């Protein structure tokens, strides 16, 4: 299917233009909706209503904002290969084929090649989503300008072009919605080699998504020489997940300070990092730990926190001050 969308082209065609034998006064009257015949006026108003209905339902600003939000979310998701059995092998009494047993039968080299195919398919799909959304934005702007124009000709002699434009945009909208759901991966070769086994499982590969991991910017706080970090996924997974937490000191001033960094495997959604330097800025990133089925992960959340200043080195005259609250996160999405 071609996603190329052209403009209305109402000024590029002479097929539906007013007859040339109309004099100047008659042509001006034809361009004034108030001077149209009752039947023509009724047709004009019905078509304007139809166009307005399309712009307020099928292509409303609220719907386009949701499409933009959905596209941005998909650009931050993690993409995985999911292996599903097509059907039970003959004589197999188990209701589902265990994933561990399936991976033991799959050719590792072919599976790695399918992961590259899955990554390429995901990148193309995200690019197409962006392109389709731009077409919908342009289409709504064009039709909105047409609706605001006093010229009746697009709704009368040029209505065929408008109808084709509406049909094109409806098709683009359907393609966009269908592409927001990851699809099936098509295999050219068998992943499970025929080694003379009595039962070779029939499998299919699907692309699946996991929602992005995001720092909790209200609960992640910095103290004098340590930080408390919290993160979450918008949809909680069924099984516990492993994460990879990274941190580093920003703008180190000495070689010793350059060692203030690290990668920490975490099996929860919270972690405290100690032995940090007071009154310094640190950058933290979090993502899911690498897994065998991961094919594409284009984004990871990052956060900058500044630790609190340390106590004064000498005695300070006057009444002692109270320690302020911990500094909250500086958003760095």
PDB file of C-alpha atoms in Angstrom, residues 8-274:
ATOM      1  CA  UNK A   8      -6.221  18.826  -2.811  1.00  0.00           C
ATOM      2  CA  UNK A   9      -5.184  20.182  -6.166  1.00  0.00           C
ATOM      3  CA  UNK A  10      -8.331  22.256  -6.457  1.00  0.00           C
ATOM      4  CA  UNK A  11      -6.462  24.944  -8.384  1.00  0.00           C
ATOM      5  CA  UNK A  12      -4.672  22.494 -10.671  1.00  0.00           C
ATOM      6  CA  UNK A  13      -7.656  21.065 -12.550  1.00  0.00           C
ATOM      7  CA  UNK A  14      -9.977  22.684 -15.075  1.00  0.00           C
ATOM      8  CA  UNK A  15     -12.471  19.803 -15.241  1.00  0.00           C
ATOM      9  CA  UNK A  16     -14.775  21.127 -12.532  1.00  0.00           C
ATOM     10  CA  UNK A  17     -14.244  24.857 -13.016  1.00  0.00           C
ATOM     11  CA  UNK A  18     -17.252  27.140 -13.801  1.00  0.00           C
ATOM     12  CA  UNK A  19     -18.189  27.295 -17.486  1.00  0.00           C
ATOM     13  CA  UNK A  20     -16.187  29.837 -19.415  1.00  0.00           C
ATOM     14  CA  UNK A  21     -19.297  31.392 -20.969  1.00  0.00           C
ATOM     15  CA  UNK A  22     -20.276  32.954 -17.602  1.00  0.00           C
ATOM     16  CA  UNK A  23     -19.650  36.666 -17.620  1.00  0.00           C
ATOM     17  CA  UNK A  24     -17.725  38.318 -14.804  1.00  0.00           C
ATOM     18  CA  UNK A  25     -20.832  39.301 -12.815  1.00  0.00           C
ATOM     19  CA  UNK A  26     -22.334  35.818 -13.043  1.00  0.00           C
ATOM     20  CA  UNK A  27     -19.036  34.244 -11.931  1.00  0.00           C
ATOM     21  CA  UNK A  28     -18.896  36.536  -8.904  1.00  0.00           C
ATOM     22  CA  UNK A  29     -22.457  35.550  -8.010  1.00  0.00           C
ATOM     23  CA  UNK A  30     -21.528  31.871  -8.284  1.00  0.00           C
ATOM     24  CA  UNK A  31     -18.706  32.414  -5.795  1.00  0.00           C
ATOM     25  CA  UNK A  32     -21.043  33.976  -3.211  1.00  0.00           C
ATOM     26  CA  UNK A  33     -22.801  31.227  -1.177  1.00  0.00           C
ATOM     27  CA  UNK A  34     -25.596  33.621  -0.234  1.00  0.00           C
ATOM     28  CA  UNK A  35     -26.641  33.976  -3.893  1.00  0.00           C
ATOM     29  CA  UNK A  36     -26.884  30.235  -4.636  1.00  0.00           C
ATOM     30  CA  UNK A  37     -30.118  28.538  -5.635  1.00  0.00           C
ATOM     31  CA  UNK A  38     -31.951  26.845  -2.710  1.00  0.00           C
ATOM     32  CA  UNK A  39     -31.129  23.324  -3.877  1.00  0.00           C
ATOM     33  CA  UNK A  40     -27.490  24.196  -4.498  1.00  0.00           C
ATOM     34  CA  UNK A  41     -27.326  25.957  -1.149  1.00  0.00           C
ATOM     35  CA  UNK A  42     -28.686  22.846   0.570  1.00  0.00           C
ATOM     36  CA  UNK A  43     -26.043  20.703  -1.119  1.00  0.00           C
ATOM     37  CA  UNK A  44     -23.358  23.188  -0.150  1.00  0.00           C
ATOM     38  CA  UNK A  45     -24.380  23.159   3.517  1.00  0.00           C
ATOM     39  CA  UNK A  46     -24.703  19.350   3.653  1.00  0.00           C
ATOM     40  CA  UNK A  47     -21.179  18.905   2.327  1.00  0.00           C
ATOM     41  CA  UNK A  48     -19.759  21.496   4.722  1.00  0.00           C
ATOM     42  CA  UNK A  49     -21.457  19.631   7.574  1.00  0.00           C
ATOM     43  CA  UNK A  50     -19.995  16.326   6.368  1.00  0.00           C
ATOM     44  CA  UNK A  51     -16.499  17.817   6.237  1.00  0.00           C
ATOM     45  CA  UNK A  52     -16.895  19.387   9.681  1.00  0.00           C
ATOM     46  CA  UNK A  53     -18.066  16.031  11.060  1.00  0.00           C
ATOM     47  CA  UNK A  54     -14.976  14.295   9.673  1.00  0.00           C
ATOM     48  CA  UNK A  55     -12.685  16.896  11.260  1.00  0.00           C
ATOM     49  CA  UNK A  56     -14.403  16.663  14.654  1.00  0.00           C
ATOM     50  CA  UNK A  57     -14.578  12.858  14.838  1.00  0.00           C
ATOM     51  CA  UNK A  58     -12.209  10.946  12.552  1.00  0.00           C
ATOM     52  CA  UNK A  59      -9.512  13.628  12.568  1.00  0.00           C
ATOM     53  CA  UNK A  60     -10.190  15.676  15.694  1.00  0.00           C
ATOM     54  CA  UNK A  61      -7.390  17.587  17.460  1.00  0.00           C
ATOM     55  CA  UNK A  62      -7.920  15.425  20.558  1.00  0.00           C
ATOM     56  CA  UNK A  63      -7.496  12.237  18.524  1.00  0.00           C
ATOM     57  CA  UNK A  64      -4.343  13.552  16.861  1.00  0.00           C
ATOM     58  CA  UNK A  65      -2.870  14.465  20.261  1.00  0.00           C
ATOM     59  CA  UNK A  66      -3.525  10.901  21.406  1.00  0.00           C
ATOM     60  CA  UNK A  67      -1.821   9.584  18.257  1.00  0.00           C
ATOM     61  CA  UNK A  68       1.205  11.784  18.957  1.00  0.00           C
ATOM     62  CA  UNK A  69       1.379  10.602  22.571  1.00  0.00           C
ATOM     63  CA  UNK A  70       1.071   6.973  21.481  1.00  0.00           C
ATOM     64  CA  UNK A  71       3.847   7.381  18.917  1.00  0.00           C
ATOM     65  CA  UNK A  72       6.194   9.003  21.437  1.00  0.00           C
ATOM     66  CA  UNK A  73       5.466   6.201  23.905  1.00  0.00           C
ATOM     67  CA  UNK A  74       6.223   3.511  21.312  1.00  0.00           C
ATOM     68  CA  UNK A  75       9.553   5.210  20.568  1.00  0.00           C
ATOM     69  CA  UNK A  76      10.503   4.680  24.228  1.00  0.00           C
ATOM     70  CA  UNK A  77       9.322   1.068  24.547  1.00  0.00           C
ATOM     71  CA  UNK A  78      11.477  -2.060  24.588  1.00  0.00           C
ATOM     72  CA  UNK A  79      10.828  -4.637  21.852  1.00  0.00           C
ATOM     73  CA  UNK A  80      11.183  -8.377  22.239  1.00  0.00           C
ATOM     74  CA  UNK A  81      10.733 -11.542  20.224  1.00  0.00           C
ATOM     75  CA  UNK A  82       7.986 -13.719  21.618  1.00  0.00           C
ATOM     76  CA  UNK A  83       7.947 -17.396  20.667  1.00  0.00           C
ATOM     77  CA  UNK A  84       4.517 -19.003  20.503  1.00  0.00           C
ATOM     78  CA  UNK A  85       3.563 -22.546  19.465  1.00  0.00           C
ATOM     79  CA  UNK A  86       1.377 -22.752  16.353  1.00  0.00           C
ATOM     80  CA  UNK A  87      -0.291 -25.898  17.670  1.00  0.00           C
ATOM     81  CA  UNK A  88       0.536 -28.889  19.798  1.00  0.00           C
ATOM     82  CA  UNK A  89       2.933 -31.443  18.387  1.00  0.00           C
ATOM     83  CA  UNK A  90       1.418 -34.910  17.758  1.00  0.00           C
ATOM     84  CA  UNK A  91       1.238 -36.866  20.965  1.00  0.00           C
ATOM     85  CA  UNK A  92       2.193 -33.904  23.151  1.00  0.00           C
ATOM     86  CA  UNK A  93      -0.120 -33.797  26.147  1.00  0.00           C
ATOM     87  CA  UNK A  94       1.251 -30.524  27.542  1.00  0.00           C
ATOM     88  CA  UNK A  95      -1.130 -27.610  26.956  1.00  0.00           C
ATOM     89  CA  UNK A  96       1.774 -25.252  26.228  1.00  0.00           C
ATOM     90  CA  UNK A  97       5.305 -25.797  25.057  1.00  0.00           C
ATOM     91  CA  UNK A  98       7.736 -24.604  27.711  1.00  0.00           C
ATOM     92  CA  UNK A  99       9.875 -21.671  26.485  1.00  0.00           C
ATOM     93  CA  UNK A 100      13.039 -23.202  27.933  1.00  0.00           C
ATOM     94  CA  UNK A 101      12.461 -26.409  26.005  1.00  0.00           C
ATOM     95  CA  UNK A 102      11.792 -24.414  22.830  1.00  0.00           C
ATOM     96  CA  UNK A 103      15.011 -22.382  23.133  1.00  0.00           C
ATOM     97  CA  UNK A 104      17.014 -25.580  23.510  1.00  0.00           C
ATOM     98  CA  UNK A 105      15.752 -26.736  20.108  1.00  0.00           C
ATOM     99  CA  UNK A 106      16.180 -23.424  18.230  1.00  0.00           C
ATOM    100  CA  UNK A 107      19.305 -22.847  16.163  1.00  0.00           C
ATOM    101  CA  UNK A 108      21.141 -19.996  18.040  1.00  0.00           C
ATOM    102  CA  UNK A 109      22.661 -18.514  14.875  1.00  0.00           C
ATOM    103  CA  UNK A 110      19.303 -18.366  13.102  1.00  0.00           C
ATOM    104  CA  UNK A 111      17.668 -16.867  16.171  1.00  0.00           C
ATOM    105  CA  UNK A 112      20.275 -14.096  16.313  1.00  0.00           C
ATOM    106  CA  UNK A 113      19.584 -13.380  12.663  1.00  0.00           C
ATOM    107  CA  UNK A 114      15.843 -13.173  13.407  1.00  0.00           C
ATOM    108  CA  UNK A 115      16.607 -10.673  16.185  1.00  0.00           C
ATOM    109  CA  UNK A 116      18.294  -8.429  13.608  1.00  0.00           C
ATOM    110  CA  UNK A 117      15.239  -8.800  11.372  1.00  0.00           C
ATOM    111  CA  UNK A 118      13.021  -7.890  14.300  1.00  0.00           C
ATOM    112  CA  UNK A 119      15.096  -4.790  15.080  1.00  0.00           C
ATOM    113  CA  UNK A 120      14.958  -3.651  11.452  1.00  0.00           C
ATOM    114  CA  UNK A 121      11.204  -4.282  11.284  1.00  0.00           C
ATOM    115  CA  UNK A 122      10.661  -2.282  14.475  1.00  0.00           C
ATOM    116  CA  UNK A 123      12.716   0.684  13.235  1.00  0.00           C
ATOM    117  CA  UNK A 124      10.832   0.743   9.921  1.00  0.00           C
ATOM    118  CA  UNK A 125       7.511   0.523  11.738  1.00  0.00           C
ATOM    119  CA  UNK A 126       8.364   3.487  13.977  1.00  0.00           C
ATOM    120  CA  UNK A 127       9.480   5.549  10.978  1.00  0.00           C
ATOM    121  CA  UNK A 128       6.263   4.730   9.135  1.00  0.00           C
ATOM    122  CA  UNK A 129       4.207   5.711  12.173  1.00  0.00           C
ATOM    123  CA  UNK A 130       5.908   9.115  12.219  1.00  0.00           C
ATOM    124  CA  UNK A 131       5.322   9.575   8.481  1.00  0.00           C
ATOM    125  CA  UNK A 132       1.648   8.569   8.685  1.00  0.00           C
ATOM    126  CA  UNK A 133       1.089  10.936  11.588  1.00  0.00           C
ATOM    127  CA  UNK A 134       2.635  13.812   9.637  1.00  0.00           C
ATOM    128  CA  UNK A 135       0.252  13.041   6.765  1.00  0.00           C
ATOM    129  CA  UNK A 136      -2.724  13.185   9.128  1.00  0.00           C
ATOM    130  CA  UNK A 137      -1.535  16.508  10.548  1.00  0.00           C
ATOM    131  CA  UNK A 138      -1.111  18.001   7.074  1.00  0.00           C
ATOM    132  CA  UNK A 139      -4.461  16.641   5.938  1.00  0.00           C
ATOM    133  CA  UNK A 140      -6.309  18.163   8.852  1.00  0.00           C
ATOM    134  CA  UNK A 141      -4.630  21.533   8.279  1.00  0.00           C
ATOM    135  CA  UNK A 142      -5.626  21.487   4.601  1.00  0.00           C
ATOM    136  CA  UNK A 143      -9.224  20.478   5.272  1.00  0.00           C
ATOM    137  CA  UNK A 144      -9.510  22.979   8.124  1.00  0.00           C
ATOM    138  CA  UNK A 145      -8.388  25.772   5.809  1.00  0.00           C
ATOM    139  CA  UNK A 146     -10.909  24.587   3.227  1.00  0.00           C
ATOM    140  CA  UNK A 147     -13.709  24.651   5.792  1.00  0.00           C
ATOM    141  CA  UNK A 148     -12.791  28.197   6.797  1.00  0.00           C
ATOM    142  CA  UNK A 149     -12.718  29.458   3.231  1.00  0.00           C
ATOM    143  CA  UNK A 150     -15.759  31.373   1.855  1.00  0.00           C
ATOM    144  CA  UNK A 151     -15.238  29.831  -1.594  1.00  0.00           C
ATOM    145  CA  UNK A 152     -18.159  27.458  -2.330  1.00  0.00           C
ATOM    146  CA  UNK A 153     -16.579  25.822  -5.383  1.00  0.00           C
ATOM    147  CA  UNK A 154     -14.715  23.014  -3.505  1.00  0.00           C
ATOM    148  CA  UNK A 155     -18.070  21.974  -2.017  1.00  0.00           C
ATOM    149  CA  UNK A 156     -19.862  22.110  -5.370  1.00  0.00           C
ATOM    150  CA  UNK A 157     -17.925  21.589  -8.591  1.00  0.00           C
ATOM    151  CA  UNK A 158     -14.771  20.380  -6.784  1.00  0.00           C
ATOM    152  CA  UNK A 159     -16.396  18.064  -4.251  1.00  0.00           C
ATOM    153  CA  UNK A 160     -15.048  14.934  -5.965  1.00  0.00           C
ATOM    154  CA  UNK A 161     -11.490  15.974  -5.095  1.00  0.00           C
ATOM    155  CA  UNK A 162     -12.487  16.587  -1.483  1.00  0.00           C
ATOM    156  CA  UNK A 163     -14.127  13.155  -1.248  1.00  0.00           C
ATOM    157  CA  UNK A 164     -10.990  11.468  -2.558  1.00  0.00           C
ATOM    158  CA  UNK A 165      -8.913  13.386  -0.008  1.00  0.00           C
ATOM    159  CA  UNK A 166     -11.213  12.247   2.795  1.00  0.00           C
ATOM    160  CA  UNK A 167     -10.935   8.635   1.634  1.00  0.00           C
ATOM    161  CA  UNK A 168      -7.129   8.903   1.498  1.00  0.00           C
ATOM    162  CA  UNK A 169      -6.945  10.292   5.018  1.00  0.00           C
ATOM    163  CA  UNK A 170      -9.309   7.619   6.338  1.00  0.00           C
ATOM    164  CA  UNK A 171      -7.038   4.952   4.838  1.00  0.00           C
ATOM    165  CA  UNK A 172      -3.957   6.604   6.361  1.00  0.00           C
ATOM    166  CA  UNK A 173      -5.691   6.680   9.751  1.00  0.00           C
ATOM    167  CA  UNK A 174      -6.525   2.961   9.504  1.00  0.00           C
ATOM    168  CA  UNK A 175      -2.927   2.162   8.568  1.00  0.00           C
ATOM    169  CA  UNK A 176      -1.662   4.181  11.523  1.00  0.00           C
ATOM    170  CA  UNK A 177      -3.884   2.325  13.993  1.00  0.00           C
ATOM    171  CA  UNK A 178      -2.919  -1.062  12.577  1.00  0.00           C
ATOM    172  CA  UNK A 179       0.780  -0.229  12.797  1.00  0.00           C
ATOM    173  CA  UNK A 180       0.671   0.751  16.478  1.00  0.00           C
ATOM    174  CA  UNK A 181       0.399  -2.961  17.317  1.00  0.00           C
ATOM    175  CA  UNK A 182       3.619  -4.978  16.801  1.00  0.00           C
ATOM    176  CA  UNK A 183       3.087  -7.708  14.261  1.00  0.00           C
ATOM    177  CA  UNK A 184       4.328 -11.105  13.298  1.00  0.00           C
ATOM    178  CA  UNK A 185       7.878 -11.812  12.202  1.00  0.00           C
ATOM    179  CA  UNK A 186       8.066 -13.767   8.975  1.00  0.00           C
ATOM    180  CA  UNK A 187      10.624 -16.560   8.894  1.00  0.00           C
ATOM    181  CA  UNK A 188      12.311 -17.599   5.654  1.00  0.00           C
ATOM    182  CA  UNK A 189      14.056 -20.555   7.278  1.00  0.00           C
ATOM    183  CA  UNK A 190      13.184 -22.973  10.017  1.00  0.00           C
ATOM    184  CA  UNK A 191      14.539 -22.022  13.405  1.00  0.00           C
ATOM    185  CA  UNK A 192      14.338 -25.592  14.673  1.00  0.00           C
ATOM    186  CA  UNK A 193      16.629 -27.893  12.654  1.00  0.00           C
ATOM    187  CA  UNK A 194      15.375 -31.306  11.655  1.00  0.00           C
ATOM    188  CA  UNK A 195      17.607 -33.618  13.642  1.00  0.00           C
ATOM    189  CA  UNK A 196      15.429 -36.673  13.373  1.00  0.00           C
ATOM    190  CA  UNK A 197      13.430 -35.865  16.466  1.00  0.00           C
ATOM    191  CA  UNK A 198      10.074 -37.533  16.774  1.00  0.00           C
ATOM    192  CA  UNK A 199       8.291 -34.241  17.535  1.00  0.00           C
ATOM    193  CA  UNK A 200       9.475 -30.942  16.080  1.00  0.00           C
ATOM    194  CA  UNK A 201       7.502 -28.003  17.504  1.00  0.00           C
ATOM    195  CA  UNK A 202       5.745 -25.665  15.099  1.00  0.00           C
ATOM    196  CA  UNK A 203       6.345 -22.132  16.314  1.00  0.00           C
ATOM    197  CA  UNK A 204       5.628 -18.573  15.251  1.00  0.00           C
ATOM    198  CA  UNK A 205       7.494 -15.421  16.165  1.00  0.00           C
ATOM    199  CA  UNK A 206       5.790 -12.224  17.292  1.00  0.00           C
ATOM    200  CA  UNK A 207       7.121  -8.819  18.259  1.00  0.00           C
ATOM    201  CA  UNK A 208       5.988  -7.726  21.715  1.00  0.00           C
ATOM    202  CA  UNK A 209       6.523  -4.485  23.622  1.00  0.00           C
ATOM    203  CA  UNK A 210       7.226  -3.548  27.204  1.00  0.00           C
ATOM    204  CA  UNK A 211       6.429  -0.103  28.514  1.00  0.00           C
ATOM    205  CA  UNK A 212       9.418   2.177  29.248  1.00  0.00           C
ATOM    206  CA  UNK A 213      11.045   2.251  32.673  1.00  0.00           C
ATOM    207  CA  UNK A 214      10.804   5.761  34.152  1.00  0.00           C
ATOM    208  CA  UNK A 215      12.286   7.343  37.275  1.00  0.00           C
ATOM    209  CA  UNK A 216       9.836   8.461  39.933  1.00  0.00           C
ATOM    210  CA  UNK A 217      10.852  12.106  40.095  1.00  0.00           C
ATOM    211  CA  UNK A 218       8.913  12.774  43.292  1.00  0.00           C
ATOM    212  CA  UNK A 219      10.328   9.856  45.278  1.00  0.00           C
ATOM    213  CA  UNK A 220      13.909   9.991  43.942  1.00  0.00           C
ATOM    214  CA  UNK A 221      15.835  12.327  46.249  1.00  0.00           C
ATOM    215  CA  UNK A 222      19.427  13.244  47.059  1.00  0.00           C
ATOM    216  CA  UNK A 223      20.934  13.620  50.543  1.00  0.00           C
ATOM    217  CA  UNK A 224      24.392  14.788  51.564  1.00  0.00           C
ATOM    218  CA  UNK A 225      26.432  11.761  50.460  1.00  0.00           C
ATOM    219  CA  UNK A 226      23.823   9.324  49.144  1.00  0.00           C
ATOM    220  CA  UNK A 227      20.728   9.169  46.936  1.00  0.00           C
ATOM    221  CA  UNK A 228      17.525   7.183  47.085  1.00  0.00           C
ATOM    222  CA  UNK A 229      16.212   6.217  43.647  1.00  0.00           C
ATOM    223  CA  UNK A 230      12.790   4.896  42.613  1.00  0.00           C
ATOM    224  CA  UNK A 231      11.501   3.907  39.197  1.00  0.00           C
ATOM    225  CA  UNK A 232       8.505   2.168  37.635  1.00  0.00           C
ATOM    226  CA  UNK A 233       6.921   0.963  34.397  1.00  0.00           C
ATOM    227  CA  UNK A 234       3.510   2.309  33.397  1.00  0.00           C
ATOM    228  CA  UNK A 235       2.189  -1.259  33.182  1.00  0.00           C
ATOM    229  CA  UNK A 236       3.398  -3.484  35.989  1.00  0.00           C
ATOM    230  CA  UNK A 237       4.879  -6.792  34.755  1.00  0.00           C
ATOM    231  CA  UNK A 238       3.501 -10.099  35.947  1.00  0.00           C
ATOM    232  CA  UNK A 239       6.919 -11.500  36.846  1.00  0.00           C
ATOM    233  CA  UNK A 240       9.748  -9.644  38.653  1.00  0.00           C
ATOM    234  CA  UNK A 241      12.213  -7.909  36.347  1.00  0.00           C
ATOM    235  CA  UNK A 242      15.924  -7.203  36.427  1.00  0.00           C
ATOM    236  CA  UNK A 243      17.225  -3.671  35.868  1.00  0.00           C
ATOM    237  CA  UNK A 244      20.514  -2.001  35.071  1.00  0.00           C
ATOM    238  CA  UNK A 245      21.234   1.205  37.002  1.00  0.00           C
ATOM    239  CA  UNK A 246      24.087   3.484  35.942  1.00  0.00           C
ATOM    240  CA  UNK A 247      25.467   6.554  37.676  1.00  0.00           C
ATOM    241  CA  UNK A 248      28.325   8.977  37.150  1.00  0.00           C
ATOM    242  CA  UNK A 249      29.619  12.213  38.640  1.00  0.00           C
ATOM    243  CA  UNK A 250      29.154  15.185  36.346  1.00  0.00           C
ATOM    244  CA  UNK A 251      32.155  17.464  35.783  1.00  0.00           C
ATOM    245  CA  UNK A 252      34.799  15.504  37.717  1.00  0.00           C
ATOM    246  CA  UNK A 253      37.759  17.683  38.743  1.00  0.00           C
ATOM    247  CA  UNK A 254      40.409  15.065  39.534  1.00  0.00           C
ATOM    248  CA  UNK A 255      41.371  11.565  38.457  1.00  0.00           C
ATOM    249  CA  UNK A 256      40.028  10.254  41.738  1.00  0.00           C
ATOM    250  CA  UNK A 257      36.649  11.850  41.073  1.00  0.00           C
ATOM    251  CA  UNK A 258      36.500  10.124  37.688  1.00  0.00           C
ATOM    252  CA  UNK A 259      36.012   6.850  39.564  1.00  0.00           C
ATOM    253  CA  UNK A 260      32.653   8.111  40.877  1.00  0.00           C
ATOM    254  CA  UNK A 261      30.648   6.030  38.407  1.00  0.00           C
ATOM    255  CA  UNK A 262      29.337   2.519  38.054  1.00  0.00           C
ATOM    256  CA  UNK A 263      26.844  -0.018  36.686  1.00  0.00           C
ATOM    257  CA  UNK A 264      24.636  -1.761  39.244  1.00  0.00           C
ATOM    258  CA  UNK A 265      22.334  -4.746  38.565  1.00  0.00           C
ATOM    259  CA  UNK A 266      19.118  -4.356  40.556  1.00  0.00           C
ATOM    260  CA  UNK A 267      16.281  -6.838  41.066  1.00  0.00           C
ATOM    261  CA  UNK A 268      13.796  -4.274  42.408  1.00  0.00           C
ATOM    262  CA  UNK A 269      12.375  -0.839  41.568  1.00  0.00           C
ATOM    263  CA  UNK A 270      14.305   0.979  44.278  1.00  0.00           C
ATOM    264  CA  UNK A 271      17.956   1.400  45.185  1.00  0.00           C
ATOM    265  CA  UNK A 272      20.136   3.610  47.413  1.00  0.00           C
ATOM    266  CA  UNK A 273      23.654   4.639  46.342  1.00  0.00           C
ATOM    267  CA  UNK A 274      26.021   5.685  49.146  1.00  0.00           C
TER     268      UNK A 274
END
